[in-house]
Amino acid sequence: MMDAETALFGVMGHPVAHSLSPVMHNAAFGFLGLNAVYLAFDVKDPAGVPVAMRTFGIRGMSVTLPHKEALLSLVDELDPMAEKMGAVNTLCLKDDGRIIGLNTDWCGARDALLEAGPLHGKRVAILGAGGAGRAVAFGIREAGAFPLIVNRSREKGEALACDLGADFCLLSNFTGIGMDILVNTTSLGMHPDVDTMPVQAAVLHGGMVVMDIVYNPRKTKLIRAAESLGCRVVDGLEMFIRQGALQFELWTGREAPVDCMRKAVEDVL
């Protein structure tokens, strides 16, 4: 039940019907007995988001595709890491009306991959050069890995590679040779387009760790192909939970009930 004291939070993107962020965050609010609600907002033009947050008192927003880069110029202040990465996935409305842009994706990606093994010195192919690709690339770079940016278009891919001091490869030329880890940061394979995958299975090999940031469905076509070849796999759920827990703590100042959040999402998936 909402009342005049209910704190408002939400996720913005286009589309957002697939998002399980409301399930995860509302479960956490309920578990801790907080008078708060988390809603989904399908936003085509992000320019009006700061005004909407101030007008309706929305204390925090998650930012998903395709707005992670557009929000950089719309917030009042940027967290240094978000500014460095060039992508925002978290908005915080302060008591003085300022909106702060942050990024928790990079921590979520790094920590999820570390569950599969060390990153230091590993060669990591990152598919995609959008906001999520930037976050993953900076995250693994912070952990001492060497990213290779793989993208369909040269201009955007080379720009990210240049920012990182990393190598670039056109998707059409990518073979997977020499790669220890492959991470899909595109939306290919996401519900409802579950029969697509960002690369051909031929680029995968048995010694590779394969991560897909798509979490709905939990087992994407890419993850299923990797499992069939004996790859170690990391599905998108772990990154999703970890970055969401950090958002929750930024917004509420409370320790996130991670097990509760994970179970809520797992039950739906």
PDB file of C-alpha atoms in Angstrom:
ATOM      1  CA  MET A   1       0.000   0.000   0.000  1.00  0.00           C
ATOM      2  CA  MET A   2       1.328   3.445  -0.968  1.00  0.00           C
ATOM      3  CA  ASP A   3       0.695   6.574   1.080  1.00  0.00           C
ATOM      4  CA  ALA A   4       1.972  10.142   1.223  1.00  0.00           C
ATOM      5  CA  GLU A   5       5.142   8.985   2.987  1.00  0.00           C
ATOM      6  CA  THR A   6       6.047   6.244   0.494  1.00  0.00           C
ATOM      7  CA  ALA A   7       9.517   6.759  -0.996  1.00  0.00           C
ATOM      8  CA  LEU A   8       9.526   6.396  -4.792  1.00  0.00           C
ATOM      9  CA  PHE A   9      12.209   4.642  -6.843  1.00  0.00           C
ATOM     10  CA  GLY A  10      12.226   3.190 -10.327  1.00  0.00           C
ATOM     11  CA  VAL A  11      13.917   1.985 -13.486  1.00  0.00           C
ATOM     12  CA  MET A  12      13.895   3.928 -16.753  1.00  0.00           C
ATOM     13  CA  GLY A  13      14.639   2.663 -20.238  1.00  0.00           C
ATOM     14  CA  HIS A  14      13.046   1.638 -23.504  1.00  0.00           C
ATOM     15  CA  PRO A  15      11.830  -1.042 -23.388  1.00  0.00           C
ATOM     16  CA  VAL A  16      11.515  -1.931 -19.682  1.00  0.00           C
ATOM     17  CA  ALA A  17       8.694  -4.506 -19.706  1.00  0.00           C
ATOM     18  CA  HIS A  18      11.302  -7.273 -19.388  1.00  0.00           C
ATOM     19  CA  SER A  19      13.049  -5.716 -16.376  1.00  0.00           C
ATOM     20  CA  LEU A  20      13.090  -7.635 -13.114  1.00  0.00           C
ATOM     21  CA  SER A  21      14.451  -4.661 -11.176  1.00  0.00           C
ATOM     22  CA  PRO A  22      11.008  -3.959  -9.639  1.00  0.00           C
ATOM     23  CA  VAL A  23      10.797  -7.552  -8.402  1.00  0.00           C
ATOM     24  CA  MET A  24      14.273  -7.369  -6.866  1.00  0.00           C
ATOM     25  CA  HIS A  25      14.043  -3.960  -5.199  1.00  0.00           C
ATOM     26  CA  ASN A  26      10.460  -4.297  -3.967  1.00  0.00           C
ATOM     27  CA  ALA A  27      11.385  -7.616  -2.360  1.00  0.00           C
ATOM     28  CA  ALA A  28      14.250  -5.866  -0.563  1.00  0.00           C
ATOM     29  CA  PHE A  29      12.019  -3.020   0.613  1.00  0.00           C
ATOM     30  CA  GLY A  30       9.484  -5.509   1.939  1.00  0.00           C
ATOM     31  CA  PHE A  31      12.120  -7.638   3.650  1.00  0.00           C
ATOM     32  CA  LEU A  32      13.452  -4.626   5.572  1.00  0.00           C
ATOM     33  CA  GLY A  33      10.000  -3.175   6.234  1.00  0.00           C
ATOM     34  CA  LEU A  34      10.705   0.064   4.349  1.00  0.00           C
ATOM     35  CA  ASN A  35       7.829   2.233   3.161  1.00  0.00           C
ATOM     36  CA  ALA A  36       9.078   2.404  -0.419  1.00  0.00           C
ATOM     37  CA  VAL A  37       8.093   1.263  -3.882  1.00  0.00           C
ATOM     38  CA  TYR A  38      10.050   0.715  -7.099  1.00  0.00           C
ATOM     39  CA  LEU A  39       8.282   1.246 -10.430  1.00  0.00           C
ATOM     40  CA  ALA A  40       9.118   0.773 -14.121  1.00  0.00           C
ATOM     41  CA  PHE A  41       9.053   3.763 -16.488  1.00  0.00           C
ATOM     42  CA  ASP A  42       9.186   3.246 -20.244  1.00  0.00           C
ATOM     43  CA  VAL A  43      11.068   6.363 -21.348  1.00  0.00           C
ATOM     44  CA  LYS A  44      11.834   7.125 -24.991  1.00  0.00           C
ATOM     45  CA  ASP A  45      13.350  10.575 -24.376  1.00  0.00           C
ATOM     46  CA  PRO A  46      15.412  10.862 -21.177  1.00  0.00           C
ATOM     47  CA  ALA A  47      15.631  14.671 -21.298  1.00  0.00           C
ATOM     48  CA  GLY A  48      12.635  15.069 -18.992  1.00  0.00           C
ATOM     49  CA  VAL A  49      13.792  12.575 -16.365  1.00  0.00           C
ATOM     50  CA  PRO A  50      15.542  15.047 -14.004  1.00  0.00           C
ATOM     51  CA  VAL A  51      12.456  17.286 -13.908  1.00  0.00           C
ATOM     52  CA  ALA A  52      10.216  14.271 -13.309  1.00  0.00           C
ATOM     53  CA  MET A  53      12.413  13.044 -10.454  1.00  0.00           C
ATOM     54  CA  ARG A  54      12.280  16.419  -8.718  1.00  0.00           C
ATOM     55  CA  THR A  55       8.574  16.966  -9.379  1.00  0.00           C
ATOM     56  CA  PHE A  56       7.445  13.562  -8.107  1.00  0.00           C
ATOM     57  CA  GLY A  57      10.173  13.122  -5.506  1.00  0.00           C
ATOM     58  CA  ILE A  58      11.646   9.979  -7.069  1.00  0.00           C
ATOM     59  CA  ARG A  59      14.619   9.342  -4.784  1.00  0.00           C
ATOM     60  CA  GLY A  60      16.511   6.988  -7.042  1.00  0.00           C
ATOM     61  CA  MET A  61      16.408   5.575 -10.552  1.00  0.00           C
ATOM     62  CA  SER A  62      18.099   2.703 -12.301  1.00  0.00           C
ATOM     63  CA  VAL A  63      19.052   3.517 -15.889  1.00  0.00           C
ATOM     64  CA  THR A  64      18.968   0.802 -18.522  1.00  0.00           C
ATOM     65  CA  LEU A  65      19.236   0.598 -22.313  1.00  0.00           C
ATOM     66  CA  PRO A  66      19.432   2.821 -24.294  1.00  0.00           C
ATOM     67  CA  HIS A  67      19.925   5.813 -21.961  1.00  0.00           C
ATOM     68  CA  LYS A  68      23.111   5.097 -20.001  1.00  0.00           C
ATOM     69  CA  GLU A  69      25.207   7.548 -22.001  1.00  0.00           C
ATOM     70  CA  ALA A  70      22.530  10.183 -22.609  1.00  0.00           C
ATOM     71  CA  LEU A  71      22.146  10.790 -18.846  1.00  0.00           C
ATOM     72  CA  LEU A  72      25.760  11.965 -18.566  1.00  0.00           C
ATOM     73  CA  SER A  73      24.830  15.457 -19.708  1.00  0.00           C
ATOM     74  CA  LEU A  74      21.513  15.595 -17.847  1.00  0.00           C
ATOM     75  CA  VAL A  75      22.625  15.171 -14.219  1.00  0.00           C
ATOM     76  CA  ASP A  76      23.953  17.858 -11.871  1.00  0.00           C
ATOM     77  CA  GLU A  77      26.985  15.886 -10.744  1.00  0.00           C
ATOM     78  CA  LEU A  78      28.798  12.761 -11.898  1.00  0.00           C
ATOM     79  CA  ASP A  79      30.565  10.190  -9.759  1.00  0.00           C
ATOM     80  CA  PRO A  80      34.224  10.099 -10.923  1.00  0.00           C
ATOM     81  CA  MET A  81      34.013   6.478 -12.115  1.00  0.00           C
ATOM     82  CA  ALA A  82      30.792   7.101 -14.065  1.00  0.00           C
ATOM     83  CA  GLU A  83      32.422  10.130 -15.688  1.00  0.00           C
ATOM     84  CA  LYS A  84      35.539   8.124 -16.514  1.00  0.00           C
ATOM     85  CA  MET A  85      33.483   5.310 -18.035  1.00  0.00           C
ATOM     86  CA  GLY A  86      31.084   7.577 -19.887  1.00  0.00           C
ATOM     87  CA  ALA A  87      27.992   5.729 -18.673  1.00  0.00           C
ATOM     88  CA  VAL A  88      25.428   6.124 -15.883  1.00  0.00           C
ATOM     89  CA  ASN A  89      23.219   3.342 -14.530  1.00  0.00           C
ATOM     90  CA  THR A  90      22.155   4.935 -11.222  1.00  0.00           C
ATOM     91  CA  LEU A  91      20.550   8.273 -10.344  1.00  0.00           C
ATOM     92  CA  CYS A  92      20.254   9.651  -6.815  1.00  0.00           C
ATOM     93  CA  LEU A  93      18.066  12.638  -5.913  1.00  0.00           C
ATOM     94  CA  LYS A  94      19.607  14.557  -3.006  1.00  0.00           C
ATOM     95  CA  ASP A  95      17.661  16.591  -0.441  1.00  0.00           C
ATOM     96  CA  ASP A  96      18.843  19.830  -2.062  1.00  0.00           C
ATOM     97  CA  GLY A  97      17.380  18.775  -5.430  1.00  0.00           C
ATOM     98  CA  ARG A  98      20.663  17.834  -7.081  1.00  0.00           C
ATOM     99  CA  ILE A  99      20.690  14.644  -9.140  1.00  0.00           C
ATOM    100  CA  ILE A 100      23.872  12.583  -8.968  1.00  0.00           C
ATOM    101  CA  GLY A 101      24.807  10.096 -11.705  1.00  0.00           C
ATOM    102  CA  LEU A 102      26.734   6.975 -10.711  1.00  0.00           C
ATOM    103  CA  ASN A 103      27.606   3.574 -12.120  1.00  0.00           C
ATOM    104  CA  THR A 104      27.371   0.255 -10.267  1.00  0.00           C
ATOM    105  CA  ASP A 105      27.572  -1.933 -13.391  1.00  0.00           C
ATOM    106  CA  TRP A 106      31.354  -2.095 -13.366  1.00  0.00           C
ATOM    107  CA  CYS A 107      31.495  -3.423  -9.801  1.00  0.00           C
ATOM    108  CA  GLY A 108      28.729  -5.925 -10.523  1.00  0.00           C
ATOM    109  CA  ALA A 109      30.461  -7.227 -13.651  1.00  0.00           C
ATOM    110  CA  ARG A 110      33.889  -7.462 -12.049  1.00  0.00           C
ATOM    111  CA  ASP A 111      32.631  -9.256  -8.959  1.00  0.00           C
ATOM    112  CA  ALA A 112      30.467 -11.670 -10.964  1.00  0.00           C
ATOM    113  CA  LEU A 113      33.403 -12.636 -13.199  1.00  0.00           C
ATOM    114  CA  LEU A 114      35.706 -13.054 -10.205  1.00  0.00           C
ATOM    115  CA  GLU A 115      33.377 -15.824  -9.026  1.00  0.00           C
ATOM    116  CA  ALA A 116      34.554 -17.829 -12.071  1.00  0.00           C
ATOM    117  CA  GLY A 117      38.242 -17.226 -11.415  1.00  0.00           C
ATOM    118  CA  PRO A 118      40.966 -14.564 -11.335  1.00  0.00           C
ATOM    119  CA  LEU A 119      40.911 -11.764 -13.894  1.00  0.00           C
ATOM    120  CA  HIS A 120      44.455 -10.446 -13.602  1.00  0.00           C
ATOM    121  CA  GLY A 121      46.346 -10.968 -16.852  1.00  0.00           C
ATOM    122  CA  LYS A 122      43.391 -12.504 -18.714  1.00  0.00           C
ATOM    123  CA  ARG A 123      42.410 -11.578 -22.269  1.00  0.00           C
ATOM    124  CA  VAL A 124      38.737 -10.642 -22.312  1.00  0.00           C
ATOM    125  CA  ALA A 125      36.625 -10.157 -25.437  1.00  0.00           C
ATOM    126  CA  ILE A 126      33.823  -7.672 -24.746  1.00  0.00           C
ATOM    127  CA  LEU A 127      30.985  -7.790 -27.246  1.00  0.00           C
ATOM    128  CA  GLY A 128      29.403  -4.357 -27.581  1.00  0.00           C
ATOM    129  CA  ALA A 129      30.575  -0.796 -27.023  1.00  0.00           C
ATOM    130  CA  GLY A 130      27.494   0.803 -25.456  1.00  0.00           C
ATOM    131  CA  GLY A 131      27.012   1.849 -21.853  1.00  0.00           C
ATOM    132  CA  ALA A 132      27.099  -1.691 -20.474  1.00  0.00           C
ATOM    133  CA  GLY A 133      30.161  -2.533 -22.571  1.00  0.00           C
ATOM    134  CA  ARG A 134      31.964   0.488 -21.170  1.00  0.00           C
ATOM    135  CA  ALA A 135      31.127  -0.524 -17.611  1.00  0.00           C
ATOM    136  CA  VAL A 136      32.321  -4.106 -18.060  1.00  0.00           C
ATOM    137  CA  ALA A 137      35.478  -2.992 -19.860  1.00  0.00           C
ATOM    138  CA  PHE A 138      36.459  -0.547 -17.122  1.00  0.00           C
ATOM    139  CA  GLY A 139      35.576  -3.074 -14.425  1.00  0.00           C
ATOM    140  CA  ILE A 140      37.780  -5.828 -15.773  1.00  0.00           C
ATOM    141  CA  ARG A 141      40.531  -3.335 -16.523  1.00  0.00           C
ATOM    142  CA  GLU A 142      40.458  -2.295 -12.852  1.00  0.00           C
ATOM    143  CA  ALA A 143      40.986  -5.985 -12.002  1.00  0.00           C
ATOM    144  CA  GLY A 144      44.103  -6.219 -14.192  1.00  0.00           C
ATOM    145  CA  ALA A 145      42.617  -7.905 -17.270  1.00  0.00           C
ATOM    146  CA  PHE A 146      43.219  -6.931 -20.913  1.00  0.00           C
ATOM    147  CA  PRO A 147      40.001  -6.095 -22.773  1.00  0.00           C
ATOM    148  CA  LEU A 148      39.469  -6.534 -26.499  1.00  0.00           C
ATOM    149  CA  ILE A 149      36.510  -4.480 -27.719  1.00  0.00           C
ATOM    150  CA  VAL A 150      34.459  -6.354 -30.330  1.00  0.00           C
ATOM    151  CA  ASN A 151      31.774  -4.339 -32.043  1.00  0.00           C
ATOM    152  CA  ARG A 152      29.666  -4.371 -35.189  1.00  0.00           C
ATOM    153  CA  SER A 153      30.476  -0.759 -36.033  1.00  0.00           C
ATOM    154  CA  ARG A 154      34.061   0.471 -36.150  1.00  0.00           C
ATOM    155  CA  GLU A 155      33.576   4.065 -34.983  1.00  0.00           C
ATOM    156  CA  LYS A 156      31.970   3.351 -31.624  1.00  0.00           C
ATOM    157  CA  GLY A 157      34.137   0.318 -30.922  1.00  0.00           C
ATOM    158  CA  GLU A 158      37.388   2.107 -31.675  1.00  0.00           C
ATOM    159  CA  ALA A 159      36.317   5.060 -29.538  1.00  0.00           C
ATOM    160  CA  LEU A 160      35.885   2.824 -26.482  1.00  0.00           C
ATOM    161  CA  ALA A 161      39.111   0.952 -27.217  1.00  0.00           C
ATOM    162  CA  CYS A 162      40.919   4.294 -27.438  1.00  0.00           C
ATOM    163  CA  ASP A 163      39.487   5.404 -24.087  1.00  0.00           C
ATOM    164  CA  LEU A 164      40.777   2.212 -22.498  1.00  0.00           C
ATOM    165  CA  GLY A 165      44.055   1.949 -24.375  1.00  0.00           C
ATOM    166  CA  ALA A 166      42.746  -1.435 -25.540  1.00  0.00           C
ATOM    167  CA  ASP A 167      42.589  -3.316 -28.837  1.00  0.00           C
ATOM    168  CA  PHE A 168      39.586  -3.347 -31.161  1.00  0.00           C
ATOM    169  CA  CYS A 169      38.182  -5.974 -33.513  1.00  0.00           C
ATOM    170  CA  LEU A 170      35.227  -5.766 -35.859  1.00  0.00           C
ATOM    171  CA  LEU A 171      32.592  -8.341 -34.971  1.00  0.00           C
ATOM    172  CA  SER A 172      32.739  -9.684 -38.522  1.00  0.00           C
ATOM    173  CA  ASN A 173      36.469 -10.445 -38.071  1.00  0.00           C
ATOM    174  CA  PHE A 174      36.302 -11.887 -34.545  1.00  0.00           C
ATOM    175  CA  THR A 175      37.470 -15.511 -34.212  1.00  0.00           C
ATOM    176  CA  GLY A 176      37.833 -15.905 -30.425  1.00  0.00           C
ATOM    177  CA  ILE A 177      41.418 -17.117 -30.798  1.00  0.00           C
ATOM    178  CA  GLY A 178      43.562 -16.275 -27.773  1.00  0.00           C
ATOM    179  CA  MET A 179      40.633 -15.157 -25.618  1.00  0.00           C
ATOM    180  CA  ASP A 180      40.334 -16.452 -22.053  1.00  0.00           C
ATOM    181  CA  ILE A 181      36.957 -14.818 -21.371  1.00  0.00           C
ATOM    182  CA  LEU A 182      34.071 -13.603 -23.533  1.00  0.00           C
ATOM    183  CA  VAL A 183      31.414 -11.214 -22.228  1.00  0.00           C
ATOM    184  CA  ASN A 184      28.273 -10.270 -24.133  1.00  0.00           C
ATOM    185  CA  THR A 185      27.149  -6.761 -23.207  1.00  0.00           C
ATOM    186  CA  THR A 186      24.631  -6.358 -26.041  1.00  0.00           C
ATOM    187  CA  SER A 187      20.898  -7.032 -25.757  1.00  0.00           C
ATOM    188  CA  LEU A 188      21.011  -9.869 -28.286  1.00  0.00           C
ATOM    189  CA  GLY A 189      19.308 -12.905 -26.774  1.00  0.00           C
ATOM    190  CA  MET A 190      17.118 -10.872 -24.404  1.00  0.00           C
ATOM    191  CA  HIS A 191      13.426 -11.649 -24.107  1.00  0.00           C
ATOM    192  CA  PRO A 192      11.529 -11.728 -26.426  1.00  0.00           C
ATOM    193  CA  ASP A 193      14.323 -12.329 -28.994  1.00  0.00           C
ATOM    194  CA  VAL A 194      15.525 -15.455 -27.244  1.00  0.00           C
ATOM    195  CA  ASP A 195      16.658 -17.284 -30.393  1.00  0.00           C
ATOM    196  CA  THR A 196      19.432 -14.807 -31.212  1.00  0.00           C
ATOM    197  CA  MET A 197      23.052 -14.742 -30.052  1.00  0.00           C
ATOM    198  CA  PRO A 198      25.791 -12.149 -30.587  1.00  0.00           C
ATOM    199  CA  VAL A 199      28.425 -14.502 -32.046  1.00  0.00           C
ATOM    200  CA  GLN A 200      28.579 -17.857 -33.757  1.00  0.00           C
ATOM    201  CA  ALA A 201      29.318 -20.858 -31.544  1.00  0.00           C
ATOM    202  CA  ALA A 202      32.516 -21.409 -33.557  1.00  0.00           C
ATOM    203  CA  VAL A 203      34.267 -18.569 -31.677  1.00  0.00           C
ATOM    204  CA  LEU A 204      33.806 -20.367 -28.341  1.00  0.00           C
ATOM    205  CA  HIS A 205      36.195 -22.984 -26.990  1.00  0.00           C
ATOM    206  CA  GLY A 206      36.172 -25.294 -24.017  1.00  0.00           C
ATOM    207  CA  GLY A 207      38.724 -23.411 -21.931  1.00  0.00           C
ATOM    208  CA  MET A 208      36.847 -20.134 -22.156  1.00  0.00           C
ATOM    209  CA  VAL A 209      34.766 -18.407 -19.483  1.00  0.00           C
ATOM    210  CA  VAL A 210      31.590 -17.012 -21.075  1.00  0.00           C
ATOM    211  CA  MET A 211      29.419 -14.386 -19.439  1.00  0.00           C
ATOM    212  CA  ASP A 212      26.178 -12.932 -20.783  1.00  0.00           C
ATOM    213  CA  ILE A 213      24.855  -9.828 -19.035  1.00  0.00           C
ATOM    214  CA  VAL A 214      21.354 -10.642 -20.319  1.00  0.00           C
ATOM    215  CA  TYR A 215      19.438 -12.214 -17.429  1.00  0.00           C
ATOM    216  CA  ASN A 216      15.979 -12.695 -18.942  1.00  0.00           C
ATOM    217  CA  PRO A 217      16.029 -15.503 -19.944  1.00  0.00           C
ATOM    218  CA  ARG A 218      18.572 -16.705 -17.424  1.00  0.00           C
ATOM    219  CA  LYS A 219      20.014 -19.217 -19.887  1.00  0.00           C
ATOM    220  CA  THR A 220      20.401 -17.327 -23.133  1.00  0.00           C
ATOM    221  CA  LYS A 221      21.218 -19.059 -26.392  1.00  0.00           C
ATOM    222  CA  LEU A 222      24.847 -17.958 -25.920  1.00  0.00           C
ATOM    223  CA  ILE A 223      25.039 -19.471 -22.429  1.00  0.00           C
ATOM    224  CA  ARG A 224      23.487 -22.728 -23.641  1.00  0.00           C
ATOM    225  CA  ALA A 225      25.966 -22.936 -26.526  1.00  0.00           C
ATOM    226  CA  ALA A 226      28.883 -22.254 -24.172  1.00  0.00           C
ATOM    227  CA  GLU A 227      27.744 -24.932 -21.730  1.00  0.00           C
ATOM    228  CA  SER A 228      27.467 -27.482 -24.539  1.00  0.00           C
ATOM    229  CA  LEU A 229      31.132 -26.820 -25.402  1.00  0.00           C
ATOM    230  CA  GLY A 230      32.310 -27.200 -21.811  1.00  0.00           C
ATOM    231  CA  CYS A 231      32.904 -23.507 -21.112  1.00  0.00           C
ATOM    232  CA  ARG A 232      32.573 -22.113 -17.609  1.00  0.00           C
ATOM    233  CA  VAL A 233      29.576 -19.809 -17.709  1.00  0.00           C
ATOM    234  CA  VAL A 234      28.440 -16.778 -15.724  1.00  0.00           C
ATOM    235  CA  ASP A 235      24.854 -15.784 -16.372  1.00  0.00           C
ATOM    236  CA  GLY A 236      23.622 -12.227 -16.177  1.00  0.00           C
ATOM    237  CA  LEU A 237      21.770 -12.738 -12.908  1.00  0.00           C
ATOM    238  CA  GLU A 238      24.833 -12.422 -10.688  1.00  0.00           C
ATOM    239  CA  MET A 239      25.935  -9.120 -12.215  1.00  0.00           C
ATOM    240  CA  PHE A 240      22.350  -7.884 -12.063  1.00  0.00           C
ATOM    241  CA  ILE A 241      21.995  -8.751  -8.372  1.00  0.00           C
ATOM    242  CA  ARG A 242      25.362  -7.295  -7.408  1.00  0.00           C
ATOM    243  CA  GLN A 243      24.877  -3.982  -9.185  1.00  0.00           C
ATOM    244  CA  GLY A 244      21.315  -3.752  -7.825  1.00  0.00           C
ATOM    245  CA  ALA A 245      22.473  -4.354  -4.258  1.00  0.00           C
ATOM    246  CA  LEU A 246      24.923  -1.467  -4.584  1.00  0.00           C
ATOM    247  CA  GLN A 247      22.124   0.774  -5.897  1.00  0.00           C
ATOM    248  CA  PHE A 248      19.904  -0.189  -2.976  1.00  0.00           C
ATOM    249  CA  GLU A 249      22.623   0.732  -0.484  1.00  0.00           C
ATOM    250  CA  LEU A 250      23.303   4.064  -2.207  1.00  0.00           C
ATOM    251  CA  TRP A 251      19.610   4.980  -2.058  1.00  0.00           C
ATOM    252  CA  THR A 252      18.691   3.738   1.400  1.00  0.00           C
ATOM    253  CA  GLY A 253      21.916   3.729   3.416  1.00  0.00           C
ATOM    254  CA  ARG A 254      20.965   0.189   4.505  1.00  0.00           C
ATOM    255  CA  GLU A 255      22.791  -3.059   3.839  1.00  0.00           C
ATOM    256  CA  ALA A 256      21.096  -4.790   0.927  1.00  0.00           C
ATOM    257  CA  PRO A 257      19.415  -8.148   1.702  1.00  0.00           C
ATOM    258  CA  VAL A 258      21.223  -9.838  -1.187  1.00  0.00           C
ATOM    259  CA  ASP A 259      19.888 -13.360  -0.583  1.00  0.00           C
ATOM    260  CA  CYS A 260      16.316 -12.060  -0.534  1.00  0.00           C
ATOM    261  CA  MET A 261      16.900 -10.095  -3.749  1.00  0.00           C
ATOM    262  CA  ARG A 262      18.451 -13.081  -5.514  1.00  0.00           C
ATOM    263  CA  LYS A 263      15.644 -15.441  -4.460  1.00  0.00           C
ATOM    264  CA  ALA A 264      12.960 -13.009  -5.645  1.00  0.00           C
ATOM    265  CA  VAL A 265      14.488 -12.843  -9.116  1.00  0.00           C
ATOM    266  CA  GLU A 266      15.238 -16.575  -9.272  1.00  0.00           C
ATOM    267  CA  ASP A 267      11.623 -17.368  -8.409  1.00  0.00           C
ATOM    268  CA  VAL A 268      10.420 -15.302 -11.375  1.00  0.00           C
ATOM    269  CA  LEU A 269      13.022 -16.674 -13.790  1.00  0.00           C
TER     270      LEU A 269
END
